[in-house]
Coordinates of C-alpha atoms in Angstrom, one line a residue:
X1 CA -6.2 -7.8 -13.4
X2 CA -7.3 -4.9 -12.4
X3 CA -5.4 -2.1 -10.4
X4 CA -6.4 1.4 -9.1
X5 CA -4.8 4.5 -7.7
X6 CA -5.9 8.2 -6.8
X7 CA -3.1 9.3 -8.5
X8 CA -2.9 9.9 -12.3
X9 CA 0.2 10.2 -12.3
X10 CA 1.1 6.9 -10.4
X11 CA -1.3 5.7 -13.4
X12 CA 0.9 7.3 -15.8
X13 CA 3.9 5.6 -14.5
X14 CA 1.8 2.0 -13.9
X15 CA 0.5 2.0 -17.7
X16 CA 3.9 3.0 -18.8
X17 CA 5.3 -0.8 -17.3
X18 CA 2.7 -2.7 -18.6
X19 CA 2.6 -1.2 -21.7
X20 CA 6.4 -2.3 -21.7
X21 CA 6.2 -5.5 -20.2
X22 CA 3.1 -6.0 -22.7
X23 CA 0.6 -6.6 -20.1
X24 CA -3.0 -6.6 -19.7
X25 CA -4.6 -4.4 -17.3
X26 CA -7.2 -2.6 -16.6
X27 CA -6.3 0.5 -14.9
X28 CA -8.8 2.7 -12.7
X29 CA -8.2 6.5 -11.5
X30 CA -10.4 5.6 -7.7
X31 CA -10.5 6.4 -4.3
X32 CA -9.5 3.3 -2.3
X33 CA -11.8 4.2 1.1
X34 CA -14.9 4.2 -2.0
X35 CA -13.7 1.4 -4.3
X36 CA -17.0 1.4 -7.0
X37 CA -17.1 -2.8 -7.3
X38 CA -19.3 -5.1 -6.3
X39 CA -18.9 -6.8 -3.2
X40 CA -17.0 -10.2 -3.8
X41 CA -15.7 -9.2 -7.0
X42 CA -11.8 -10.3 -6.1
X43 CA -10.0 -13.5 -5.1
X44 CA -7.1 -11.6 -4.2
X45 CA -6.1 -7.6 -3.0
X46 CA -3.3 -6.3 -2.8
X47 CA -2.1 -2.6 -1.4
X48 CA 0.9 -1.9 -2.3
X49 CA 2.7 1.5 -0.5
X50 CA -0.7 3.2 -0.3
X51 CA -2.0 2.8 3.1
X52 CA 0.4 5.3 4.9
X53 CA -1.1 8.1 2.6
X54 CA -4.0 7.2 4.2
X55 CA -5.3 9.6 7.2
X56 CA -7.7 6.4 8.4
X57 CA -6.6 2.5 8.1
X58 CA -10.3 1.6 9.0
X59 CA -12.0 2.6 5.5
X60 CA -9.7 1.3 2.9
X61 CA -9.2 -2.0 4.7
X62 CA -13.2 -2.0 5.1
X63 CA -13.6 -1.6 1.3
X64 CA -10.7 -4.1 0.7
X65 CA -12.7 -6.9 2.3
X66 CA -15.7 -5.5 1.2
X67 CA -14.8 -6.2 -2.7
X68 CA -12.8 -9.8 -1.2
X69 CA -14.4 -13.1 -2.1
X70 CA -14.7 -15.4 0.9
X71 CA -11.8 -17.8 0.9
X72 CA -9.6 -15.0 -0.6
X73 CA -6.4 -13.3 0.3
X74 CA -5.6 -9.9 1.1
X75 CA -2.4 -8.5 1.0
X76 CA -0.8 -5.5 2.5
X77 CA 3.0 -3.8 2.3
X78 CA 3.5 -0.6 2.6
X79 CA 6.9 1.5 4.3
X80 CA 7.4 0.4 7.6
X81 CA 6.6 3.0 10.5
X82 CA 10.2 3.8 11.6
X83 CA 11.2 4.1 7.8
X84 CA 7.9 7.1 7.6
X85 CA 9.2 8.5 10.4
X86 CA 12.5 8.9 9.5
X87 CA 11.3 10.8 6.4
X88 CA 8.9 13.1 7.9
X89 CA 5.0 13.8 7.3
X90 CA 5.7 15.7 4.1
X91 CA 6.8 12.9 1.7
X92 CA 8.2 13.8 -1.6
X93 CA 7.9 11.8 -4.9
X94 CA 9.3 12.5 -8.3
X95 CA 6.9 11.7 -11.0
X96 CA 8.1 12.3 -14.5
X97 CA 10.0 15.5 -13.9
X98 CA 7.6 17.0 -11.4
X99 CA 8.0 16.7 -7.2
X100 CA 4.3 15.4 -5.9
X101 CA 3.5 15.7 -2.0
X102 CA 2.3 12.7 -0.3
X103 CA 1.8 13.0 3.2
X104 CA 2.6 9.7 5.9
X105 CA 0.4 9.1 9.0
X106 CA 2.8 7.0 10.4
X107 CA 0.6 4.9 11.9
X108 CA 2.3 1.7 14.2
X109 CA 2.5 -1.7 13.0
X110 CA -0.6 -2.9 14.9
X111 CA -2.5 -0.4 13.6
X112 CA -2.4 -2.5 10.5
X113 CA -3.2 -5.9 12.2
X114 CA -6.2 -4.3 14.0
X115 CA -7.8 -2.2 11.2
X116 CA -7.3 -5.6 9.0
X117 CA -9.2 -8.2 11.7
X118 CA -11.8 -5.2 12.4
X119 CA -13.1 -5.7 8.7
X120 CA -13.4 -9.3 9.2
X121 CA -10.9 -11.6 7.7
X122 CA -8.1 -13.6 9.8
X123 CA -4.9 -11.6 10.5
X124 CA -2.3 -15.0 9.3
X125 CA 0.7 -12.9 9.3
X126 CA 2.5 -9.3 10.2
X127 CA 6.5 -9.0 8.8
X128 CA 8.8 -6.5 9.6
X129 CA 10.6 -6.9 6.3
X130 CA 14.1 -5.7 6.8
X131 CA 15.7 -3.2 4.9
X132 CA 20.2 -2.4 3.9
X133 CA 20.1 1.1 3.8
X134 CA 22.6 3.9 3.8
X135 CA 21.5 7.0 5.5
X136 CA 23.5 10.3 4.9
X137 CA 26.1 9.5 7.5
X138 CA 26.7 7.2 5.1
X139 CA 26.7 3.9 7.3
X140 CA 25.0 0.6 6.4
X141 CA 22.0 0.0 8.8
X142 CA 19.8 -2.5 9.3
X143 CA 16.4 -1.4 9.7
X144 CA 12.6 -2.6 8.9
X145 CA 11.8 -1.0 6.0
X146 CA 8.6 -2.8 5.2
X147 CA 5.7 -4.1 6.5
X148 CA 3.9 -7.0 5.0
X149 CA 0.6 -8.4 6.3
X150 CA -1.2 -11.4 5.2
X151 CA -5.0 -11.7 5.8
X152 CA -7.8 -14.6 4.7
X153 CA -11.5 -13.6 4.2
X154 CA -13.1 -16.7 5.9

């Protein structure tokens, strides 16, 4: 297994877990639109809550099938849209005691389907995954929180 981020302190945090949950992985400090493996190295990708940091869809999603096998899967989630949008384009993260900026694009749910089947493989499913949440007013609301898409490098 191997996973990457841009982020060292998302690498921090990921190390952390599997250091605790005594797990085997070999982690990479990389730039997802440049991944540095062969092509074909993977059976399986998956991008979790990464791609709406991204200012393109195209690139990463080109370098995600690039590094694919044939026959193997590609998976995406990241927040849904209307959840980035209720946040704003100056995203806030905590990471061990220090407030970190990551900005949302906000890009629409078929952005995803179309950068996905422009690099190559079959789009075989988009989810809206729902989401409980209780905005300040203090209401619960149903709204998607997630968006989940499942591609197949044929």
């Amino acid at each position: 297994v191997t996973a990457v981020d841009a982020s060292p302190g998302m690498l921090a945090e990921a190390k952390a877990k599997a250091q605790r949950e005594h797990l085997t992985i070999n982690f990479q400090q990389e730039d997802i639109t440049r991944l540095p493996f062969p092509g074909e190295t993977f059976d399986l990708v998956i991008c979790a809550l990464a791609l709406s940091h991204q200012p393109s869809l195209i690139e990463p999603c080109r370098e995600f099938v690039r590094v694919l096998q044939f026959g193997g899967n590609l998976i995406i989630s990241d927040l849904h849209p209307w959840f980035q949008a209720y946040y704003g384009t100056d995203h806030q993260l905590e990471l061990q005691g220090e407030q970190h900026s990551y900005p949302l694009y906000h890009p629409e749910v078929e952005d995803y389907r179309t950068a996905v089947a422009a690099a190559g493989p079959t789009v075989l499913a988009l989810f809206d995954v729902p989401s409980r949440w209780i905005p300040p007013e203090g209401e619960h609301v149903a709204i998607p929180g997630a968006l989940l898409l499942w591609a197949k490098k044929t």
